[in-house]
Coordinates of C-alpha atoms in Angstrom, one line a residue:
Chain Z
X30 CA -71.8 -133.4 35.9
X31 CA -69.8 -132.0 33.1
X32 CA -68.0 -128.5 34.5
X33 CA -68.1 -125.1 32.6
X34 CA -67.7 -122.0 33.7
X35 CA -70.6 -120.6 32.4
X36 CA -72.6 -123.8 33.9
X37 CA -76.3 -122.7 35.0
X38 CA -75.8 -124.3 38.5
X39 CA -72.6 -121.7 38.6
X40 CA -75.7 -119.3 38.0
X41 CA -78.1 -120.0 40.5
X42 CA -75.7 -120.5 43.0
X43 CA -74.3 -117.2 42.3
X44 CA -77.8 -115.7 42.4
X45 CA -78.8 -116.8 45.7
X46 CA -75.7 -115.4 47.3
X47 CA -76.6 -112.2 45.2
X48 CA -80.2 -112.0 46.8
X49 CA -78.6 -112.0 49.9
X50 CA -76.2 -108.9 49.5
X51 CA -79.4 -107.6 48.4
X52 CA -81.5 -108.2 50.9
X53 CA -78.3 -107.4 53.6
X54 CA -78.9 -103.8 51.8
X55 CA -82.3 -103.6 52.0
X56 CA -82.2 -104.5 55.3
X57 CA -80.0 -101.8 56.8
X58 CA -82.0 -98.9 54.6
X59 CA -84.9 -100.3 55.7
X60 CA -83.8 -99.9 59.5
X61 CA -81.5 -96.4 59.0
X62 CA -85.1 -95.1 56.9
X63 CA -87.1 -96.3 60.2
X64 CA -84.6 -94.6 62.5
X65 CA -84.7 -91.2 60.4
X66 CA -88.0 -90.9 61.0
X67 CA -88.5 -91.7 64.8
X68 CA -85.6 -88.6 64.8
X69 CA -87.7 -86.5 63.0
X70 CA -85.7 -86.0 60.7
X71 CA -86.8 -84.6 57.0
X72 CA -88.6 -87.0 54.7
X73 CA -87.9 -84.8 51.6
X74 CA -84.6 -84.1 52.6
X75 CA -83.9 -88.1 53.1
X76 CA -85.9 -88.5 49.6
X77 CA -83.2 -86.1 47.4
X78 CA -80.7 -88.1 49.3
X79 CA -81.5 -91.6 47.8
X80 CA -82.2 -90.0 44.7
X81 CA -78.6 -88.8 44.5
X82 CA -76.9 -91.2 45.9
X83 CA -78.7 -93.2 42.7
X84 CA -77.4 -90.9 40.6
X85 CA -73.9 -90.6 41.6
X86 CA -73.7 -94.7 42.0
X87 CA -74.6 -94.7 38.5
X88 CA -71.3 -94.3 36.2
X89 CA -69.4 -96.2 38.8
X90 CA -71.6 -99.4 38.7
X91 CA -71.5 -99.1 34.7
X92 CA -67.5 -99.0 34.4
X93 CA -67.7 -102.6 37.0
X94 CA -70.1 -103.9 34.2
X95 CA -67.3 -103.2 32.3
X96 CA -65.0 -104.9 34.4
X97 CA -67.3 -107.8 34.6
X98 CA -67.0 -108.0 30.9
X99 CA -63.5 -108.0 30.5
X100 CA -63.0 -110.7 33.4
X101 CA -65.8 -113.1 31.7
X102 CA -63.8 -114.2 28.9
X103 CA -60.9 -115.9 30.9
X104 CA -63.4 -116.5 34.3
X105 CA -67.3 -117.2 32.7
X106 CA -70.3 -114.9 33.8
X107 CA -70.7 -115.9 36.7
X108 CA -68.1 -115.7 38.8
X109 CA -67.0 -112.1 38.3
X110 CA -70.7 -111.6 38.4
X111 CA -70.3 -112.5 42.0
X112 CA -66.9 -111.0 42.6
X113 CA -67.4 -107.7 41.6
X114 CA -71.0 -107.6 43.5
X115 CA -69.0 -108.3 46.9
X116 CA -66.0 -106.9 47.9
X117 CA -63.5 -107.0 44.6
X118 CA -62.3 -105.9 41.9
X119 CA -60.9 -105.8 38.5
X120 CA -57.7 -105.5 39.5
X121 CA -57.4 -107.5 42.3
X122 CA -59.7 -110.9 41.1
X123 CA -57.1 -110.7 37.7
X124 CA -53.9 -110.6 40.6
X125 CA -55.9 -113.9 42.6
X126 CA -56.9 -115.4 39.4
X127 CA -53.0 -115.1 37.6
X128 CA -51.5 -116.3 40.9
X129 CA -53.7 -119.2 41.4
X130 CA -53.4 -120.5 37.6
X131 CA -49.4 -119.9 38.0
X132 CA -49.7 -121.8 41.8
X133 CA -50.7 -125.2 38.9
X134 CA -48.4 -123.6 36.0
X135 CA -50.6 -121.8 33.6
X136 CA -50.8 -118.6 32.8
X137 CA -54.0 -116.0 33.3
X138 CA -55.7 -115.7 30.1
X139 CA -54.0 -118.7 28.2
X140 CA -55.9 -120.9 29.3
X141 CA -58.4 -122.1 26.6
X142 CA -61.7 -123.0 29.0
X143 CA -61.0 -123.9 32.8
X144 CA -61.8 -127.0 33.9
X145 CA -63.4 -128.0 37.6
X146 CA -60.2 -128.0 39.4
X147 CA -58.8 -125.0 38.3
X148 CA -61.6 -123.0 38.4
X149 CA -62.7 -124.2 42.6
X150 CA -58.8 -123.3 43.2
X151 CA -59.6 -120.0 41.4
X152 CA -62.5 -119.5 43.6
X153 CA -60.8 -120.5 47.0
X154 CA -57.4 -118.1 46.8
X155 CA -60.5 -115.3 45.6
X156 CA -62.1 -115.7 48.7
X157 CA -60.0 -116.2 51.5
X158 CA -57.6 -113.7 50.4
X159 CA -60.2 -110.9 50.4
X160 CA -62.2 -112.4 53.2
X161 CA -60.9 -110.2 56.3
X162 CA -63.1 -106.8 56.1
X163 CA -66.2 -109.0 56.4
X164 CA -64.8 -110.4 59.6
X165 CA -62.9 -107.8 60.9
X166 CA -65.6 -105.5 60.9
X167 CA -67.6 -106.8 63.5
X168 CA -64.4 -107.0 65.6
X169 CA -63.4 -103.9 65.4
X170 CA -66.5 -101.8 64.4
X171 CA -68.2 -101.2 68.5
X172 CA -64.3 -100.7 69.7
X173 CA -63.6 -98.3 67.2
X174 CA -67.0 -96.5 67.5
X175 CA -66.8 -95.9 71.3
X176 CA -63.5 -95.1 71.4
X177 CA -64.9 -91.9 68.5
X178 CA -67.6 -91.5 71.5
X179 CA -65.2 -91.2 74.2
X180 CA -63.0 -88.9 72.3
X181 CA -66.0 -87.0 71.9
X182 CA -67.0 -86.6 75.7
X183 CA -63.8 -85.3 76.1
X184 CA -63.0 -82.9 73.6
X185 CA -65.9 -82.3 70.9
X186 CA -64.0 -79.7 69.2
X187 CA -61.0 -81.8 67.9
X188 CA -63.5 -85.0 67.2
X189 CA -64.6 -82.8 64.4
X190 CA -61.1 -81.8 63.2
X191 CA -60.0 -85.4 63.4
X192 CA -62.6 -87.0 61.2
X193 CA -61.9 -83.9 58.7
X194 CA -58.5 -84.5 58.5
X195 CA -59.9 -88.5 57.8
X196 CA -61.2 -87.7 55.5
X197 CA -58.9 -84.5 53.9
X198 CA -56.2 -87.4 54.0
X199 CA -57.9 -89.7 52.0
X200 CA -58.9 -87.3 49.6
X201 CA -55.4 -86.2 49.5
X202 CA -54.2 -89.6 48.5
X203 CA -55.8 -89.7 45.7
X204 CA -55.2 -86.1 44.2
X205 CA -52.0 -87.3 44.5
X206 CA -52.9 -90.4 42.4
X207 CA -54.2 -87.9 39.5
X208 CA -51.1 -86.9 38.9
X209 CA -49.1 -90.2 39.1
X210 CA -48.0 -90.1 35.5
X211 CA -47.6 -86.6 35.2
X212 CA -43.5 -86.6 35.5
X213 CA -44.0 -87.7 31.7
X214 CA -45.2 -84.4 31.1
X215 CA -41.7 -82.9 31.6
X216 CA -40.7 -85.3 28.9
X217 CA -42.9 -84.0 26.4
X218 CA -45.5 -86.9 27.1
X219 CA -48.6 -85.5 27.3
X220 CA -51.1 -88.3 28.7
X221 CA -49.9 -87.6 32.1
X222 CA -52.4 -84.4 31.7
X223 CA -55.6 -86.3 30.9
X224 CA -56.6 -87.4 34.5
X225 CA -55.0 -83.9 35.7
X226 CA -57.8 -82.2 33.2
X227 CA -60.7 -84.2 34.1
X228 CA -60.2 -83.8 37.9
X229 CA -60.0 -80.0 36.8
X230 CA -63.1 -80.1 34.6
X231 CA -64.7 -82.1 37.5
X232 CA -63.4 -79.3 40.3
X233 CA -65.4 -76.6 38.0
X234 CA -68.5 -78.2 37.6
X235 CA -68.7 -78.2 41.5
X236 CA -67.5 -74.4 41.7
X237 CA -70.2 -73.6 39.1
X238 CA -73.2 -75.2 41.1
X239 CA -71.8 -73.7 44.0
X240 CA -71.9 -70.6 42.4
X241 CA -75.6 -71.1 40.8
X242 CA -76.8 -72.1 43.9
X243 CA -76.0 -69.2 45.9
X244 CA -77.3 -67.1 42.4
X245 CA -80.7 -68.3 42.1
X246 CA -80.7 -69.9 45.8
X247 CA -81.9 -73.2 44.6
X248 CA -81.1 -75.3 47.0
X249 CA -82.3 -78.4 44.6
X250 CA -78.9 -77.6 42.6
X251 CA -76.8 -78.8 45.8
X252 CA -78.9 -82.4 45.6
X253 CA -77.0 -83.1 41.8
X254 CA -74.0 -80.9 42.1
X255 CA -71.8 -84.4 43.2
X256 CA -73.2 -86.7 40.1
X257 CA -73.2 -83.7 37.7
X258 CA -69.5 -83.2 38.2
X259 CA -68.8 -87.0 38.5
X260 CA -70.5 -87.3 35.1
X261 CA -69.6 -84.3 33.1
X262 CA -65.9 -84.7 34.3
X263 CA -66.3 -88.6 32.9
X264 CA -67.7 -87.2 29.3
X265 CA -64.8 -84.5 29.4
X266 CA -62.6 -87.5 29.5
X267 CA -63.4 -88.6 25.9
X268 CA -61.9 -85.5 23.9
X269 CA -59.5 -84.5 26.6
X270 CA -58.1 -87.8 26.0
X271 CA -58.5 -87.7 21.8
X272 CA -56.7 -84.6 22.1
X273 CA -53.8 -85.6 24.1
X274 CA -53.8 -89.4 24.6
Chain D
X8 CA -84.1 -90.3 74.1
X9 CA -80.4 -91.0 74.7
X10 CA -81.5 -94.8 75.7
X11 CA -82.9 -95.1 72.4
X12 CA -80.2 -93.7 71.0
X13 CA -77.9 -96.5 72.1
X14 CA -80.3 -99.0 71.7
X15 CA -80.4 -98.2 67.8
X16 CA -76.4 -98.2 67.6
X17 CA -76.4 -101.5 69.7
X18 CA -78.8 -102.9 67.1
X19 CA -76.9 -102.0 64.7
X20 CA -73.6 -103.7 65.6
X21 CA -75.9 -106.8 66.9
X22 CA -77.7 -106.9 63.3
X23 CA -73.9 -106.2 61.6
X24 CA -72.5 -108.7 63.5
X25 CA -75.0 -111.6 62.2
X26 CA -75.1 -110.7 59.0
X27 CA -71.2 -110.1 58.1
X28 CA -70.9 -113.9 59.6
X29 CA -73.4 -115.3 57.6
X30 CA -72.3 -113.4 54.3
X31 CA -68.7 -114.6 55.0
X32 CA -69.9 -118.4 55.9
X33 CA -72.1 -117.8 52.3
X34 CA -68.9 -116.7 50.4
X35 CA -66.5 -119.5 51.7
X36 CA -69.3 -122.0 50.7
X37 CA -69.8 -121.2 47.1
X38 CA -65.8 -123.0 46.3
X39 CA -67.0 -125.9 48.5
X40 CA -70.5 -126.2 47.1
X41 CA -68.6 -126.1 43.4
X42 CA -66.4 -129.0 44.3
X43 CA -69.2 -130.9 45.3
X44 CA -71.5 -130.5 42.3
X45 CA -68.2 -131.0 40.3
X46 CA -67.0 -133.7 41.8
X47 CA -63.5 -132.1 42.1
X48 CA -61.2 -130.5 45.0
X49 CA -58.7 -127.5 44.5
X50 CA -55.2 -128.1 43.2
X51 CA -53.5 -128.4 46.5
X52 CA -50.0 -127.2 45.1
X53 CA -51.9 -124.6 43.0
X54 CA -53.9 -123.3 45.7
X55 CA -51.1 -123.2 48.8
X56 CA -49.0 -121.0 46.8
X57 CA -52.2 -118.8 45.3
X58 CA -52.4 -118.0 48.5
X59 CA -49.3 -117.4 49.6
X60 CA -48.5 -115.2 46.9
X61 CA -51.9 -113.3 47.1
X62 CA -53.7 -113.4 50.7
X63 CA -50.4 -111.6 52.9
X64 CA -50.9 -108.6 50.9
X65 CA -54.4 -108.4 50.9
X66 CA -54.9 -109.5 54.3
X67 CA -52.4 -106.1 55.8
X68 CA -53.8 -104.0 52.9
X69 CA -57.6 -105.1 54.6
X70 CA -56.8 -105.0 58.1
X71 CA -55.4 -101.2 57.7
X72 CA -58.5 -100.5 55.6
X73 CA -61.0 -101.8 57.9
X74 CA -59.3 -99.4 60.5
X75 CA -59.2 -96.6 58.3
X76 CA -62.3 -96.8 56.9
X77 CA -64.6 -97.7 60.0
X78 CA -64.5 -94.2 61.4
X79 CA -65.8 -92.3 58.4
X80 CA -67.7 -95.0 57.2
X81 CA -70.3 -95.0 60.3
X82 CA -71.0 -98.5 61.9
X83 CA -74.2 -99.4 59.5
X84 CA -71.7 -98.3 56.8
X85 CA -69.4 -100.0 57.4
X86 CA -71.0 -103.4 57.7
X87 CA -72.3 -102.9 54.2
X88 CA -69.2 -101.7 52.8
X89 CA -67.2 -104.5 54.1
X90 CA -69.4 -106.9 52.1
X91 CA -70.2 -104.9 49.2
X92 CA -66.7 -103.4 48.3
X93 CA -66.0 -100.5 46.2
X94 CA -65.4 -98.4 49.2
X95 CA -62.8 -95.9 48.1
X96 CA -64.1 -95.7 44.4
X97 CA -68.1 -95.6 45.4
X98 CA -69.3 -96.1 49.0
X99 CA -67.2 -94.0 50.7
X100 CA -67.2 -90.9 48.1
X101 CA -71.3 -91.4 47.9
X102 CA -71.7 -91.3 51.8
X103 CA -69.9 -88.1 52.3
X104 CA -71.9 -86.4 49.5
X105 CA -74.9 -87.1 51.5
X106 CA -73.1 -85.8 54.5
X107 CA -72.5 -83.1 52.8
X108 CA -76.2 -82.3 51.3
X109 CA -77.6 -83.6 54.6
X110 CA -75.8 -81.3 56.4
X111 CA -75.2 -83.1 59.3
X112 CA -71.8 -84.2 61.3
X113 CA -70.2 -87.9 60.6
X114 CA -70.2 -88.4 64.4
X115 CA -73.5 -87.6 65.0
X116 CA -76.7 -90.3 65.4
X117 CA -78.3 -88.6 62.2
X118 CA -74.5 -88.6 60.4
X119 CA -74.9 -92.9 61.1
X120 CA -78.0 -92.7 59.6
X121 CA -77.8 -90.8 56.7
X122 CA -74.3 -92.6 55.6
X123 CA -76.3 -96.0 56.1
X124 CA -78.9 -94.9 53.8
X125 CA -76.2 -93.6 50.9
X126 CA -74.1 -96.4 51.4
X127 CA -77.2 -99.2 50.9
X128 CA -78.8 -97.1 48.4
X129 CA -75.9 -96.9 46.4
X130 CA -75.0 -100.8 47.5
X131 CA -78.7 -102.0 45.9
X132 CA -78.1 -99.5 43.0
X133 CA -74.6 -101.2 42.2
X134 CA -76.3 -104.9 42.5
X135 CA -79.0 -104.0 40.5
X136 CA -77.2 -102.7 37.5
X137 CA -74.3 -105.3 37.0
X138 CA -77.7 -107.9 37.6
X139 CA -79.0 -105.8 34.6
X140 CA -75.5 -105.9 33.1
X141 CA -74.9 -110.0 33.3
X142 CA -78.6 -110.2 32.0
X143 CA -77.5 -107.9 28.9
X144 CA -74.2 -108.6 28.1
X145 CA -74.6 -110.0 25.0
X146 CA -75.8 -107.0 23.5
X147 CA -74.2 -104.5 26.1
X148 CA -70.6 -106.1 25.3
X149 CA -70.0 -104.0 22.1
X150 CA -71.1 -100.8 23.5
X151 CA -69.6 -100.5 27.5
X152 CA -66.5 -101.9 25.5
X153 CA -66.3 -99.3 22.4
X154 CA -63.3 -97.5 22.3
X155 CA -65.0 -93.8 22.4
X156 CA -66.6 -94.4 26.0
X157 CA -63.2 -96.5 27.3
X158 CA -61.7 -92.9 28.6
X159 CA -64.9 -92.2 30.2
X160 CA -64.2 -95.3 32.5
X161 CA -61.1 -95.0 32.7
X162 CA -61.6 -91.8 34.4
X163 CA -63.7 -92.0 37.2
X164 CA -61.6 -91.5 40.0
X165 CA -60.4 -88.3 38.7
X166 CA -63.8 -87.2 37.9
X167 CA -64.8 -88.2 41.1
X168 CA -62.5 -86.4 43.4
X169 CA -62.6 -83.4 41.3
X170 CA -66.2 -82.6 42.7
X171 CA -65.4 -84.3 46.4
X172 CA -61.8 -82.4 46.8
X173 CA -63.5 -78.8 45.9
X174 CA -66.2 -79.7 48.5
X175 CA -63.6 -80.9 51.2
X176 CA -60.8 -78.9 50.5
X177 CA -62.4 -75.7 50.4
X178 CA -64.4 -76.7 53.8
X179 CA -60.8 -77.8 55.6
X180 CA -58.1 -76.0 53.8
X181 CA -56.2 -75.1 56.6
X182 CA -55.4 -78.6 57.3
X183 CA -55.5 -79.8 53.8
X184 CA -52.2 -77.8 52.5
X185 CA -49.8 -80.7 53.7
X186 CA -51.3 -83.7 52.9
X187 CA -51.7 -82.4 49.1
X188 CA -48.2 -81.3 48.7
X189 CA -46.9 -84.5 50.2
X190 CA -48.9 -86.6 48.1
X191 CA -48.0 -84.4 45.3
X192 CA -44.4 -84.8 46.2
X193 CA -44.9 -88.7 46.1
X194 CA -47.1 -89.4 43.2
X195 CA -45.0 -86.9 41.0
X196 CA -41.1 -87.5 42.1
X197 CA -40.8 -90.5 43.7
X198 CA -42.3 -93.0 40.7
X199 CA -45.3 -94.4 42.9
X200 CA -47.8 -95.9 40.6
X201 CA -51.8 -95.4 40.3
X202 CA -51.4 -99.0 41.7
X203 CA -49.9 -97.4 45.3
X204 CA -53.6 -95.4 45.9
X205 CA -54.7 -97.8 48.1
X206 CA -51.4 -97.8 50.3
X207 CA -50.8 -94.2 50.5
X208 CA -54.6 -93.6 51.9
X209 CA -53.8 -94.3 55.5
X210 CA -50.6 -92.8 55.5
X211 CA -52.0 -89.4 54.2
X212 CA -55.3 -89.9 56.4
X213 CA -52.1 -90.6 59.9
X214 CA -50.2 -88.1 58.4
X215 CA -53.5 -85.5 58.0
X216 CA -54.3 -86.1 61.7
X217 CA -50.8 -85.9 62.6
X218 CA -50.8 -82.2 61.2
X219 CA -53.9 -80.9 62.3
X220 CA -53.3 -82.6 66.0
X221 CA -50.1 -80.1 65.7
X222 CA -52.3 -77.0 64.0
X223 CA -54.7 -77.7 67.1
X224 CA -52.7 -77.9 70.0
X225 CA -51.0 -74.0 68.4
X226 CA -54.4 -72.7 68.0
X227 CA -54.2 -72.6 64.5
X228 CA -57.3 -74.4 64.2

């Protein structure tokens, strides 16, 4: 059979793995939605949750289109199709993909049409490089959990301050990333500002729903407050960065 | 009650368990299954040093993520996560908003729940759209890639943690006056690159914990 990397078999193979994440997904919301309810907990409450964690996953899911785009004009459709619908990304399936190519001495995105060889070699440094979430996981996931528990019998109070300061740390990490051009700004280069002015436009949005809803009390404005300001500080990013890109 | 409580979150890691092995065994088959078809093998040269110049840093850089991650993540979370990717960027942001509008603790039974539901919602959401995008991209192609909406995408993570920091930060700022200013300190002065996110998570999630353990044991907290 004659290889190319936009071969239908790539396709349907690539589709049957895809039902599978799917169904993976469907299957665990399937089980958590059975497990809300034998809680009691709120159907309309659960309801505005899906519908904004829809939202929000919107943009996001657009921009790896994008990436998906980009990476099909070196790789085909299909295999970023896959990539980038399992754990990847743009940036790390160009690294895999540029290392492999100069492992047989070519060079990423030179490389008129891959043939068989390269393309499988591709594939294989992809997938066993990114491969150890998906196993470590169920190693380390019950450990991990019971150890939380534990910590929990023992001292509630600083189970909760722990897992805020998780999560305050990660956050923190990437604040930091917003400004990781901005030294240029004391140079007089002003595109260091642009992610600094969207994160601000962003952190507004939020303090203005916050604000609304504790106005008018609609609680209903809490639901879209997250994807409002994820998608009004994306827009902001177009004439923020005509202005001082 | 509390029986069925761990019988759910036994289930969970039983049900996690058997699929993360099967989605791995599915992924590792689709490069064999193309040599087949293809009559071909991998470039044994190309592929040895692929991987060594590849899989050592992204097997350390997943091993501290999976350890990071598991704890806010929830167990059902984290199964999916681990498969699906985009957790820093998506999964992880998403399931804290519905934390957050939920109203209900990370370490609690409904906290597993709730993130579960974001994180698959948001999982079938993501599949579903770059399905829709691969079906389209002939057309599609000229508009995701026009230069007006390319700052848009570029921007996401700042428009992202915008909303999430306010949220967070205003909640915890006690214990989030540190970590800021070190990774201010770092990203700023000491020339680390957008490409050094990813590293510097754990150390400001160890050095976050390290600071409030302090706070906590003064009785700032």
């Amino acid at each position: 059979m004659n290889f190319s990397v936009n071969h239908p078999i790539l396709f349907l193979i690539v589709g049957i793995i895809i039902f599978f994440v799917l169904a993976q997904s469907v299957f665990f919301l399937v089980k958590a939605l059975k497990r809300a309810k034998e809680l009691g907990m709120d159907t309309k409450k659960i309801r505005k949750i899906i519908i904004s964690a829809s939202i929000f996953t919107i943009a996001p899911a657009v921009a790896i289109v994008v990436s998906v785009i980009a990476l099909a004009k070196d790789l085909g459709i299909a295999l970023p199709w896959l990539r980038l619908s399992v754990v990847g990304s743009m940036s790390y399936e160009t690294i895999a993909a540029t290392n492999a190519l100069s492992g047989m001495g070519l060079e990423f995105g030179k490389v008129a049409e891959l043939n068989a060889t390269q393309f499988v070699t591709i594939v294989f440094v992809m997938t066993i490089s990114i491969m150890v979430g998906i196993w470590l996981v169920p190693v380390l996931c019950k450990k991990m959990k019971t150890g939380l528990v534990n910590m929990k019998k023992k001292d509630a109070k600083w189970l909760d301050i722990f897992q805020s300061a998780m999560f305050i740390g990660m956050i923190s990490a990437f604040v930091g990333f917003v400004f990781c051009d901005f030294s240029g700004v004391f140079k007089g280069q002003t595109q260091g500002l642009i992610p600094v002015l969207v994160m601000a436009v962003s952190a507004v949005t939020m303090l203005i729903c916050g604000a609304l809803m504790k106005l008018t009390k609609a609680r209903w404005i809490n639901d879209y407050a997250l994807p409002a300001s994820l998608i009004i500080g994306m827009a902001s990013a177009i004439p923020i960065t005509s202005w001082l890109g | 009650m509390m029986k069925n409580n761990n019988s759910y979150i036994e289930k969970v890691y039983s049900w996690g368990n058997k699929w993360n092995i099967f989605m791995m065994i599915l992924l590792l088959a689709f490069p064999f299954l193309v040599s087949i078809i293809f009559n071909t093998s991998p470039d044994w040269n190309g592929l040895f040093k692929g991987l060594v110049a590849t899989a050592p840093m992204y097997w350390a850089v997943g091993v501290v993520e999976v350890i990071t991650y598991i704890p806010m993540l929830g167990a059902g979370g984290s199964y999916l996560s681990f498969v699906t990717g985009n957790i820093s960027n998506l999964k992880l942001p998403c399931a804290l908003g519905a934390l957050e509008q939920a109203g209900v603790s990370a370490d609690s039974e409904e906290g597993e729940v709730i993130s579960t539901i974001a994180i698959a919602v948001s999982s079938i959401v993501t599949t579903v759209i770059i399905i829709i995008g691969v079906l389209l991209i002939i057309p599609l192609q000229p508009i995701l890639q026009s230069p007006i909406l390319q700052p848009a995408f570029n921007q996401i993570l700042p428009a992202l943690f915008g909303g999430l920091g306010v949220v967070f930060i205003s909640k915890n700022w006690k214990i989030s006056i540190a970590p800021i200013l070190l990774m201010l300190i770092l990203f700023i002065f000491t020339g680390l690159g957008s490409g050094e996110v990813g590293i510097m998570v754990p150390v400001g999630v160890v050095f976050t914990i390290a600071i409030s353990r302090i706070m906590y044991k003064k009785g700032w907290l």
